[in-house]
Amino acid sequence: MTATDHFISEFTRLGRESAAAGPAWLRLAREAAVERFRELGFPTLDDEEWKYTNVAPIARTPFRIGNGFAVRGLTVEELQRVTFGEMDCTHLVFLNGRFAPELSRLRPVPDGVRIMSLAAALVEEPDRLEPHLSRHAQFEDHAFVALNTAFIQDGAFVYLPRRKVLEEPIHLIFVSAPNGSPRVSHPRNLIVAEAGSQAAVVESYVSLGEAAYFTNAVTEVVAGDGAVVDHCKLQRESEQAYHVATLQAHLSRSAHFASHSVSLGGALVRNDVNIVLDAEGVDCVLNGLYLAQGSQHIDNHTFIDHARPHGSSREFYKGVLSGRSHGVFNGKIRVRKDAQKTDAKQTNKNLLLSEEALVDTKPQLEIFADDVRCTHGATIGQLDEDALFYLRSRGLAREDARSLLIHAFASDLISRIPVVPVRTGLECLLMTRLPVGIEHREGI
Amino acid sequence: MLEIKNLRAKVGDREILKGISLTVKTGEVHAIMGPNGSGKSTLAQVLAGRDTYEVTGGEATYQGKDLLEMAPEERARQGLFMAFQYPVEIPGVSTMYLLRAGLNAARKQQGLEELDAMDFLSLVKEQAKLVEMDESLMNRSVNEGFSGGEKKRNEIFQMAVLQPKLAILDETDSGLDIDALRIVANGVNRLRGPDRAIIVVTHYQRLLNYIVPDRVHVLYEGRIVKSGGKELALELEDKGYSWIEEKLARA
């Protein structure tokens, strides 16, 4: 049996179990997706979009769909050890891909706002889902999105009516726990922000235990005219975990969208962030930080599609790589013929801390309009010896000086995260990843 | 305080210091002068512990200990301070953080308690005032976006806070206007005292109008070729370095 066959037989098995589950349009989408997955198969290194990332370890493992019940008995306190303590906001917890209401908390929200599991939304609000779910994240060219779509079951659904503003962030926590055989989950999230609304959504991916498992997530964001959406994704799973995720955002006139992606964990991680600026005056920010050690492999692929005039995009990704780890940054920016007056800026900076650490960075600019401003730059370097000596000459131990410089490099991106508890939590987490812990003080 | 004997150092295959001997006693101010490429900065950096230079011979004793065996941070904690000729910009690390970490590392070594935030702040504010340094600069990343003069002044400010026993100023005067020069000189003169020593490395005599040295040494092609009192600096200013070259050629 080939790798693809395994997942298809899982699809058939589950299809029988939940025959006729969900609305008809979704069943059609699932069928189409599994068919497309069958045709595409898993990508290989010959595929231009996957030339630096070998997914064979995922393809050859017979992952089975997990269920939420395997970690029954998990308490809120235990959960807090792997999250940043209790964030004082609405949080939805998912165990092995399934919503866990007993661990979740919904705070009061303005009228008309919906925050619920996708599974519940498929039953209660299918009409709100239909115009968006699976309409934005294309699976034609992406086997993992096809696979996720084929297995759409659960995840989070956030809906903001016109002009509704959520003051607090929404935290989506995806917990994976080992349960006998290797497990896979396919979280599927949909965030719909109607015109003039505003929200911040945080997705956290964490592990309980050290077993190998596979998370294959897709999040679709739809921002209406003038909507403001901040999205943070924190991937901090165990170093045995496989993690593939796509964030797909579709932005309307004068919308503002920011994506902050932080990858700390995982054996093999691939993040796709695709943004379509499909109206005039859209403003988007893509920030990313990846810290890899040991034999971790972290691949960030971004695609910013400037389809209309007067759009602006600011992209800033930074990587810190030690041990034998491998980082990949591939940043594509397309400026279509109509997208005059586009202002796009892309920067990727990498810090290599060991001889064997490796990074592949590739900017891709496709510019078809003639009145635009597009800049890009990539750097790969080591710790600045002059700076190290300067710090040591003031009395700092060599390892402290190294930590301080690494901290300064990485915290530059963390400081841009608008959600305060996430920013603070990440600052502390960053300290644990430094050669030696430096004391956390304000104003480093 | 510092005793250097026949010190030799090279970078790559090029020997830069070719046997330097120098004794600096507590309470003294020494000036080291010399033309470009004579090895002045190399000497300063070797004393501070920069490992791009390989020490190939000789010895340096600081407060009775083998200086060359000590890591740069160890030298700093024992009271040696070098003001950089080209201060480094360090984005993301504030001068305040750096100084507090450095100061407390030294205090810990001496068995003293760490300074608490309030005491540290008042020390820093007092010293900032003395070197006329804008307090907002201290909270910014070290030297990032500073003008040349601000960077030099930041070096003197750090020196004032750390209160070293042996301060080495590596061409701190170069590129400074007369006002900044006075501020730098005041900072150095305030540090002068019976239990400290200062080495001023400079290309020009100008700074020595404000910091009057006890001894002046002329460094030429990696060797100290002439030593004398403060009048030697004036003689050099008057006759130029070619005077030394000619004298050596005749010898």
XYZ file of C-alpha atoms in Angstrom:
695
model
C 0.000 0.000 0.000
C 1.425 3.405 -0.892
C 1.448 6.327 1.473
C -1.396 7.995 -0.363
C -3.490 4.815 -0.259
C -3.247 4.714 3.493
C -4.827 8.146 3.905
C -7.467 7.370 1.302
C -8.447 4.174 3.100
C -8.696 6.211 6.313
C -11.022 8.523 4.436
C -13.164 5.609 3.336
C -13.176 4.132 6.826
C -14.255 7.406 8.418
C -16.676 8.146 5.631
C -18.532 4.968 6.481
C -18.541 5.805 10.166
C -19.938 9.263 9.653
C -21.852 8.620 6.478
C -23.837 11.615 5.348
C -22.283 13.781 8.079
C -22.451 17.493 7.425
C -24.186 19.435 4.695
C -24.219 18.240 1.090
C -21.888 20.978 -0.195
C -19.278 19.914 2.308
C -19.543 16.265 1.331
C -18.933 17.306 -2.256
C -15.920 19.362 -1.224
C -14.509 16.452 0.776
C -14.989 14.050 -2.129
C -13.340 16.459 -4.538
C -10.478 16.995 -2.117
C -9.759 13.332 -1.544
C -9.843 12.805 -5.277
C -7.377 15.634 -5.780
C -5.164 14.233 -3.057
C -5.194 10.872 -4.795
C -4.004 12.582 -7.990
C -1.396 14.790 -6.393
C 0.082 12.358 -3.911
C 2.565 13.650 -1.342
C 4.978 16.248 -2.699
C 8.573 15.235 -3.333
C 11.825 17.162 -3.530
C 11.265 17.441 -7.298
C 8.332 19.729 -6.591
C 9.617 23.327 -6.755
C 7.538 24.352 -3.730
C 8.929 21.458 -1.673
C 12.507 21.232 -2.887
C 14.013 21.879 0.553
C 11.497 19.938 2.623
C 11.284 16.197 2.505
C 7.894 14.988 3.755
C 8.763 11.292 3.369
C 8.708 10.747 7.164
C 5.079 11.892 7.146
C 4.151 9.942 4.036
C 5.586 6.657 5.272
C 3.932 6.712 8.703
C 0.450 5.143 8.874
C -1.108 7.948 10.922
C -4.621 7.333 12.132
C -7.205 9.951 12.884
C -7.003 10.775 16.571
C -9.900 11.439 18.809
C -10.373 13.766 21.702
C -11.311 11.104 24.187
C -7.849 9.630 24.405
C -6.799 12.323 26.859
C -9.839 12.189 29.054
C -8.994 13.395 32.513
C -6.733 16.179 31.308
C -7.211 19.091 33.652
C -7.105 22.801 33.065
C -4.061 22.975 35.368
C -2.130 20.435 33.337
C -3.013 22.311 30.224
C -1.683 25.530 31.663
C 1.745 23.999 31.916
C 1.943 23.807 28.153
C 0.172 27.073 27.434
C 1.034 30.444 28.906
C -1.029 29.893 31.977
C -4.586 31.021 31.851
C -5.059 33.836 29.441
C -7.920 35.914 30.621
C -9.915 35.520 27.450
C -12.126 33.155 25.522
C -10.297 29.964 24.723
C -11.296 26.924 22.768
C -9.303 23.775 23.450
C -8.998 20.946 20.960
C -7.640 17.541 21.895
C -6.193 15.577 19.020
C -8.254 17.746 16.717
C -11.606 17.501 18.520
C -13.231 20.280 20.517
C -13.024 19.758 24.289
C -15.795 21.871 25.840
C -14.862 20.910 29.414
C -11.445 22.562 28.988
C -12.709 25.547 27.050
C -14.119 28.808 28.234
C -16.386 31.207 26.435
C -16.565 34.719 27.746
C -19.483 36.992 26.953
C -19.233 38.463 23.467
C -21.111 41.253 21.662
C -24.419 40.417 19.995
C -24.164 38.337 16.869
C -20.566 37.253 17.417
C -20.112 33.496 17.076
C -17.217 31.630 18.611
C -17.723 27.899 18.495
C -16.344 24.620 17.269
C -16.561 23.993 13.557
C -18.310 20.703 14.241
C -21.064 22.585 16.069
C -21.190 25.272 13.400
C -21.684 22.635 10.708
C -24.847 21.627 12.509
C -26.051 25.007 13.750
C -24.781 27.551 11.257
C -24.109 25.778 7.954
C -25.379 28.754 5.942
C -22.745 31.018 7.422
C -20.024 28.518 6.575
C -21.018 27.696 3.039
C -19.857 30.924 1.345
C -16.387 30.602 2.875
C -15.380 27.173 4.094
C -13.003 25.626 1.590
C -13.618 28.522 -0.849
C -10.330 30.282 -0.123
C -7.725 27.656 0.732
C -7.141 26.065 -2.639
C -6.363 22.377 -2.654
C -5.739 22.086 -6.388
C -1.980 22.449 -5.966
C -1.490 21.569 -2.354
C -1.751 17.950 -1.269
C -1.880 18.774 2.444
C -4.706 21.284 2.035
C -6.524 18.639 -0.022
C -5.966 16.117 2.744
C -7.198 18.532 5.395
C -10.273 19.382 3.343
C -11.048 15.704 2.821
C -11.015 15.286 6.603
C -12.825 18.478 7.646
C -14.453 17.600 10.939
C -13.611 20.070 13.642
C -11.716 23.198 14.461
C -12.824 26.704 15.347
C -15.372 28.967 13.764
C -15.260 32.672 14.532
C -17.795 35.025 13.061
C -17.853 38.795 13.590
C -20.825 40.732 12.271
C -20.353 44.203 10.778
C -18.592 46.703 13.009
C -18.374 44.362 15.987
C -15.151 44.767 17.902
C -13.751 42.090 20.186
C -11.643 43.711 22.855
C -10.078 40.444 24.019
C -8.142 37.972 21.938
C -9.564 34.540 21.176
C -7.169 31.729 21.994
C -7.439 28.462 20.097
C -5.357 25.753 21.736
C -4.620 22.576 19.839
C -3.281 19.872 22.118
C -1.932 16.616 20.800
C -1.367 13.683 23.058
C 0.054 10.313 22.135
C -2.444 7.496 22.082
C -1.000 4.160 21.043
C -0.435 4.288 17.321
C 0.737 7.491 15.601
C -2.107 9.961 15.310
C -3.017 12.678 12.849
C -5.382 15.574 13.282
C -6.643 17.936 10.617
C -7.825 21.066 12.432
C -9.837 23.349 10.216
C -10.511 26.909 11.289
C -12.599 29.609 9.713
C -12.492 33.235 10.771
C -14.979 35.545 9.116
C -14.708 39.237 9.980
C -17.411 41.298 8.318
C -16.898 44.909 7.290
C -15.508 47.166 9.994
C -15.135 44.440 12.603
C -12.037 43.728 14.620
C -10.527 40.719 16.399
C -7.296 39.048 17.404
C -7.054 35.279 17.145
C -4.219 33.226 18.618
C -3.624 29.635 17.566
C -1.368 27.588 19.837
C -0.146 24.128 18.984
C 1.232 22.161 21.919
C 2.102 18.576 22.824
C 1.553 16.417 25.835
C 4.248 13.786 25.817
C 6.945 13.126 23.271
C 5.411 10.734 20.747
C 5.440 11.307 17.001
C 2.171 12.576 15.600
C 1.074 14.705 12.707
C -0.899 17.940 12.709
C -2.212 19.105 9.366
C -4.031 22.381 9.944
C -5.760 24.856 7.671
C -7.076 28.244 8.722
C -9.089 30.446 6.422
C -9.461 34.132 7.251
C -11.907 36.353 5.455
C -11.685 40.053 6.241
C -14.403 42.347 4.928
C -14.051 46.035 4.013
C -12.090 47.867 6.660
C -11.931 44.855 8.990
C -8.921 44.534 11.269
C -7.680 41.023 12.038
C -4.562 40.066 13.967
C -3.592 36.435 13.748
C -0.894 34.838 15.895
C 0.240 31.297 15.502
C 2.489 29.688 18.075
C 3.851 26.315 17.128
C 5.577 24.860 20.163
C 5.045 21.140 19.855
C 7.493 18.436 20.884
C 10.539 17.795 18.735
C 9.004 14.529 17.544
C 5.928 16.193 16.077
C 5.195 16.714 12.393
C 3.365 19.911 11.646
C 2.021 21.191 8.335
C -0.263 24.196 8.239
C -1.748 26.651 5.809
C -3.066 30.071 6.695
C -5.116 31.518 3.882
C -6.359 35.093 4.147
C -8.671 36.845 1.773
C -8.738 40.602 2.313
C -11.258 43.178 1.110
C -11.042 46.915 0.627
C -8.958 48.777 3.219
C -8.783 45.728 5.458
C -5.828 45.353 7.771
C -4.458 41.911 8.427
C -1.423 40.911 10.451
C 0.009 37.440 10.789
C 2.556 36.657 13.493
C 3.951 33.175 13.177
C 6.304 31.728 15.766
C 7.736 28.242 15.296
C 9.686 26.717 18.139
C 8.866 23.016 18.151
C 8.363 20.115 15.804
C 10.631 17.660 14.029
C 9.374 18.743 10.635
C 7.385 21.930 10.266
C 5.964 23.519 7.175
C 3.942 26.723 7.339
C 2.251 28.167 4.303
C 0.862 31.669 4.630
C -1.070 32.871 1.607
C -2.534 36.342 1.494
C -4.739 37.684 -1.270
C -5.092 41.476 -1.343
C -8.212 41.384 -3.407
C -9.312 45.023 -3.173
C -7.838 48.507 -3.065
C -5.951 49.873 -0.118
C -5.381 46.642 1.766
C -2.647 46.670 4.362
C -1.011 43.480 5.542
C 1.839 42.562 7.861
C 3.515 39.163 7.949
C 5.947 38.567 10.766
C 7.625 35.293 11.488
C 10.167 33.887 13.890
C 11.604 30.392 13.756
C 13.981 28.924 16.315
C 15.328 25.518 15.389
C 17.780 23.327 17.266
C 18.923 19.705 17.200
C 17.708 18.175 13.952
C 14.566 20.261 13.581
C 13.442 21.318 10.129
C 11.275 24.430 9.835
C 10.024 25.668 6.480
C 8.100 28.916 6.043
C 6.493 29.538 2.694
C 4.644 32.792 2.190
C 2.763 34.094 -0.794
C 1.454 37.643 -0.919
C -0.776 38.212 -3.902
C -1.199 41.916 -4.636
C -4.201 41.768 -6.944
C -5.472 45.363 -6.639
C -3.963 48.873 -6.461
C -2.679 50.760 -3.411
C -1.965 47.667 -1.354
C 0.824 47.534 1.141
C 2.591 44.522 2.591
C 5.339 44.359 5.177
C 6.957 41.017 5.663
C 9.667 40.323 8.211
C 10.868 36.813 9.034
C 13.767 35.936 11.273
C 15.362 32.584 11.999
C 17.791 31.353 14.643
C 19.279 27.976 13.789
C 21.572 25.854 15.911
C 22.698 22.236 16.048
C 22.073 20.451 12.757
C 18.764 22.206 12.173
C 17.524 23.360 8.799
C 15.471 26.449 8.099
C 13.720 27.395 4.896
C 12.233 30.728 3.954
C 10.490 31.109 0.633
C 8.748 34.423 0.180
C 6.798 34.964 -2.981
C 5.273 38.329 -3.785
C 3.141 38.717 -6.866
C 2.089 42.157 -8.036
C -0.553 41.773 -10.686
C -0.946 44.112 -13.637
C -3.823 45.968 -11.967
C -2.047 46.384 -8.673
C -0.467 49.781 -9.356
C 0.948 51.773 -6.430
C 1.671 48.593 -4.530
C 4.173 49.040 -1.729
C 5.750 45.738 -0.707
C 8.710 45.108 1.512
C 10.148 41.745 2.433
C 13.016 40.986 4.794
C 14.418 37.666 5.947
C 17.286 37.500 8.414
C 18.924 34.358 9.674
C 21.339 33.718 12.478
C 23.328 30.508 12.286
C 24.747 29.412 15.628
C 26.590 26.297 14.553
C 28.678 24.989 11.692
C 26.098 22.381 10.737
C 22.975 24.523 10.870
C 21.623 25.357 7.450
C 19.177 27.780 5.941
C 17.745 28.140 2.470
C 16.239 31.529 1.778
C 14.543 32.403 -1.439
C 12.711 35.616 -2.272
C 10.496 35.405 -5.338
C 9.177 38.624 -6.805
C 6.788 38.481 -9.728
C 5.948 42.022 -10.744
C 3.586 42.709 -13.608
C 2.617 46.304 -12.738
C 4.954 49.194 -13.549
C 4.272 51.769 -10.853
C 5.111 49.922 -7.671
C 7.653 49.882 -4.898
C 8.938 46.461 -4.001
C 12.031 45.724 -1.989
C 13.389 42.541 -0.584
C 16.465 41.487 1.282
C 17.820 38.370 2.888
C 20.763 37.888 5.194
C 22.431 34.875 6.735
C 25.046 35.476 9.363
C 26.672 34.441 12.574
C 26.782 36.265 15.860
C 28.693 39.491 15.452
C 32.170 38.902 16.916
C 32.736 42.618 17.432
C 29.522 42.884 19.440
C 30.445 39.790 21.468
C 33.826 41.265 22.327
C 32.272 44.600 23.212
C 29.868 42.961 25.674
C 32.612 40.816 27.178
C 34.877 43.822 27.549
C 32.196 45.271 29.851
C 32.275 42.192 32.060
C 29.645 39.878 30.576
C 30.595 36.205 30.373
C 30.942 34.846 26.872
C 27.830 32.671 27.092
C 25.812 35.514 28.600
C 26.930 37.785 25.801
C 25.916 35.175 23.227
C 22.506 34.767 24.864
C 22.012 38.483 24.977
C 22.741 38.886 21.274
C 20.489 35.977 20.306
C 17.788 37.391 22.519
C 18.144 40.805 20.937
C 17.898 39.284 17.464
C 14.746 37.274 18.194
C 12.929 39.586 20.585
C 12.819 42.227 17.887
C 10.042 40.142 16.296
C 8.367 39.104 19.521
C 8.034 42.759 20.496
C 5.851 43.302 17.428
C 3.164 40.876 18.606
C 0.165 42.965 19.641
C -1.407 40.444 22.047
C 0.262 41.250 25.369
C 0.042 37.878 27.203
C 1.393 36.115 24.126
C 4.229 38.580 23.833
C 5.145 38.226 27.507
C 4.837 34.441 27.434
C 7.043 34.206 24.372
C 9.658 36.464 25.953
C 9.927 34.007 28.844
C 9.927 31.026 26.528
C 12.690 32.570 24.468
C 14.880 32.724 27.569
C 14.693 28.957 27.959
C 16.003 28.506 24.431
C 19.150 30.560 24.917
C 22.611 29.046 25.567
C 22.274 30.260 29.146
C 19.275 31.843 30.715
C 19.631 35.567 31.034
C 17.647 37.301 33.646
C 14.473 38.702 32.217
C 14.412 42.396 32.797
C 12.466 45.184 31.309
C 14.441 47.220 28.876
C 17.044 44.746 27.690
C 49.419 48.320 38.176
C 50.493 47.189 34.700
C 53.803 45.811 33.598
C 54.361 44.855 29.983
C 57.566 43.091 28.989
C 58.678 42.521 25.422
C 55.104 41.968 24.224
C 54.714 40.644 20.692
C 51.463 40.109 18.779
C 50.430 39.341 15.250
C 47.327 39.194 13.163
C 47.473 36.496 10.515
C 51.113 36.382 9.398
C 51.737 40.036 10.091
C 53.565 40.909 13.256
C 52.264 44.200 14.621
C 53.691 44.454 18.115
C 57.386 43.723 18.012
C 58.443 43.733 21.606
C 56.785 46.358 23.756
C 57.827 47.071 27.305
C 55.916 49.512 29.446
C 55.356 50.033 33.147
C 52.336 51.971 34.368
C 52.194 52.684 38.099
C 49.117 53.393 40.167
C 48.115 57.039 39.971
C 49.825 57.639 36.638
C 48.509 58.788 33.281
C 50.437 57.581 30.262
C 49.973 58.743 26.700
C 50.848 56.483 23.803
C 51.294 58.360 20.584
C 52.305 57.288 17.141
C 51.508 57.526 13.462
C 48.822 55.420 11.781
C 49.742 51.755 11.628
C 52.282 51.962 14.425
C 50.373 49.432 16.542
C 48.660 51.741 19.076
C 45.202 50.260 18.685
C 46.566 46.742 18.561
C 48.246 47.304 21.903
C 44.989 48.597 23.404
C 42.990 45.659 22.035
C 45.526 43.065 23.123
C 45.398 44.489 26.632
C 41.589 44.275 26.573
C 41.752 40.668 25.371
C 40.647 40.779 21.745
C 41.391 37.347 20.302
C 41.800 38.431 16.685
C 45.349 39.230 17.755
C 47.641 36.402 18.639
C 50.139 37.109 21.351
C 53.380 35.490 20.231
C 55.703 36.499 23.028
C 56.334 38.548 26.106
C 54.189 39.066 29.146
C 51.752 41.491 30.729
C 51.129 41.596 34.448
C 48.100 43.433 35.800
C 47.817 43.915 39.551
C 50.279 41.097 39.965
C 48.336 38.671 37.787
C 49.035 37.349 34.317
C 46.778 39.534 32.204
C 47.222 37.500 29.027
C 45.750 34.425 30.689
C 42.522 36.215 31.532
C 39.341 36.207 29.401
C 38.168 39.691 28.338
C 35.277 39.621 30.823
C 37.682 38.606 33.584
C 39.875 41.625 32.820
C 36.821 43.866 32.891
C 35.673 42.490 36.233
C 39.149 43.097 37.649
C 38.808 46.752 36.748
C 40.307 47.061 33.274
C 38.296 49.173 30.872
C 38.917 50.001 27.246
C 37.086 52.822 25.505
C 36.756 51.612 21.915
C 38.112 53.538 18.981
C 35.096 52.322 17.010
C 32.286 51.565 19.474
C 30.028 48.771 18.237
C 26.307 49.178 17.627
C 24.285 46.468 19.368
C 20.620 46.567 18.368
C 18.264 45.211 21.002
C 20.582 45.649 23.998
C 20.259 48.901 25.895
C 23.237 50.681 27.436
C 21.422 50.502 30.777
C 21.119 46.722 30.615
C 24.716 46.309 29.536
C 26.044 48.503 32.331
C 23.957 46.871 35.000
C 25.013 43.404 33.879
C 28.666 44.469 33.690
C 28.657 46.313 36.989
C 26.957 43.485 38.846
C 29.268 40.878 37.331
C 32.208 42.831 38.737
C 30.530 43.312 42.123
C 29.702 39.627 42.350
C 33.335 38.795 41.687
C 34.380 41.095 44.535
C 31.859 39.469 46.863
C 29.636 42.540 46.895
C 25.883 42.508 46.628
C 24.258 43.417 43.341
C 23.143 47.023 43.101
C 19.394 47.270 43.294
C 17.464 49.067 40.599
C 17.133 52.327 42.527
C 20.800 52.618 43.493
C 21.843 51.712 39.989
C 19.536 54.280 38.490
C 20.768 57.081 40.697
C 24.407 56.176 39.986
C 23.752 56.165 36.278
C 21.846 59.444 36.316
C 24.595 61.163 38.258
C 27.301 59.981 35.880
C 25.230 60.805 32.814
C 24.955 64.368 34.033
C 28.707 64.599 34.516
C 29.456 63.542 30.942
C 26.503 65.593 29.691
C 24.911 62.551 28.154
C 21.250 62.690 27.281
C 19.429 60.187 29.488
C 17.279 59.024 26.596
C 20.406 57.645 24.920
C 21.038 55.246 27.803
C 17.719 53.544 27.348
C 18.303 53.059 23.667
C 20.164 50.157 22.086
C 23.915 50.467 22.585
C 25.254 53.036 20.113
C 22.528 52.276 17.589
C 22.024 55.292 15.386
C 24.351 57.392 17.570
C 26.496 60.067 15.990
C 30.259 59.597 16.173
C 30.461 62.035 19.079
C 27.590 60.363 20.945
C 29.322 57.005 20.636
C 32.542 58.362 22.108
C 30.661 60.073 24.882
C 28.859 56.794 25.610
C 32.249 55.143 26.096
C 33.245 57.767 28.628
C 29.864 57.468 30.326
C 30.318 53.696 30.666
C 33.790 54.268 32.052
C 32.380 56.710 34.594
C 29.763 54.194 35.755
C 32.123 51.211 35.883
C 34.886 53.181 37.665
C 37.783 51.079 36.356
C 41.176 50.803 38.000
C 42.956 50.879 34.659
C 41.316 52.744 31.794
C 42.650 52.510 28.263
C 41.299 55.111 25.865
C 41.792 54.070 22.277
C 41.766 57.265 20.207
C 38.712 58.492 22.028
C 39.584 61.995 20.881
C 39.538 61.365 17.146
C 36.660 62.978 15.339
C 35.499 65.017 18.310
C 34.740 68.724 18.234
C 36.228 70.883 20.938
C 33.184 70.746 23.220
C 33.003 66.983 23.096
C 36.735 66.807 23.623
C 36.404 68.823 26.824
C 33.638 66.543 28.067
C 35.733 63.473 27.370
C 38.746 65.040 29.068
C 36.684 66.005 32.112
C 35.422 62.446 32.373
C 38.965 61.144 32.335
C 40.293 63.743 34.754
C 37.537 62.961 37.223
C 38.626 59.338 37.170
C 42.237 60.282 37.916
C 43.296 59.337 41.367
C 46.015 57.744 43.455
C 44.576 54.219 43.119
C 43.893 54.272 39.384
C 45.865 54.482 36.171
C 44.999 55.680 32.695
C 46.506 54.985 29.295
C 45.540 57.466 26.600
C 46.192 56.219 23.097
C 46.122 59.092 20.641
C 47.334 60.261 17.304
C 47.216 63.939 18.189
C 48.590 66.047 20.949
C 45.337 68.039 21.211
C 43.700 65.868 23.890
C 46.822 66.133 26.024
C 46.137 69.848 26.528
C 43.234 68.718 28.671
C 44.546 65.461 30.067
C 48.081 66.176 31.140
C 50.049 62.913 31.087
C 52.806 61.884 33.456
C 54.596 59.976 30.706
C 54.470 60.050 26.909
C 55.591 57.131 24.732
C 56.050 57.128 21.007
C 55.132 53.929 19.273
C 56.618 53.324 15.869
C 56.428 50.136 13.820
C 55.435 48.043 16.793
C 58.043 49.341 19.229
C 58.225 52.129 21.757
C 61.002 54.207 20.290
C 60.944 57.156 22.642
C 59.576 57.930 26.073
C 59.526 61.157 27.972
C 57.496 63.617 29.992
C 54.538 65.663 28.846
C 56.822 67.974 26.849
C 57.493 65.110 24.416
C 53.916 65.409 23.141
C 54.454 69.079 22.366
C 57.728 68.349 20.636
C 55.977 65.744 18.483
C 53.208 68.176 17.651
C 55.792 70.720 16.665
C 58.069 68.511 14.606
C 55.674 65.827 13.375
C 56.155 62.070 13.294
C 58.661 62.416 10.455
C 61.016 63.774 13.102
C 60.965 60.350 14.769
C 61.403 58.581 11.455
C 64.416 60.683 10.593
C 65.946 60.175 14.004
C 65.522 56.434 13.673
C 66.931 56.413 10.172
C 70.052 58.225 11.429
C 70.482 55.878 14.356
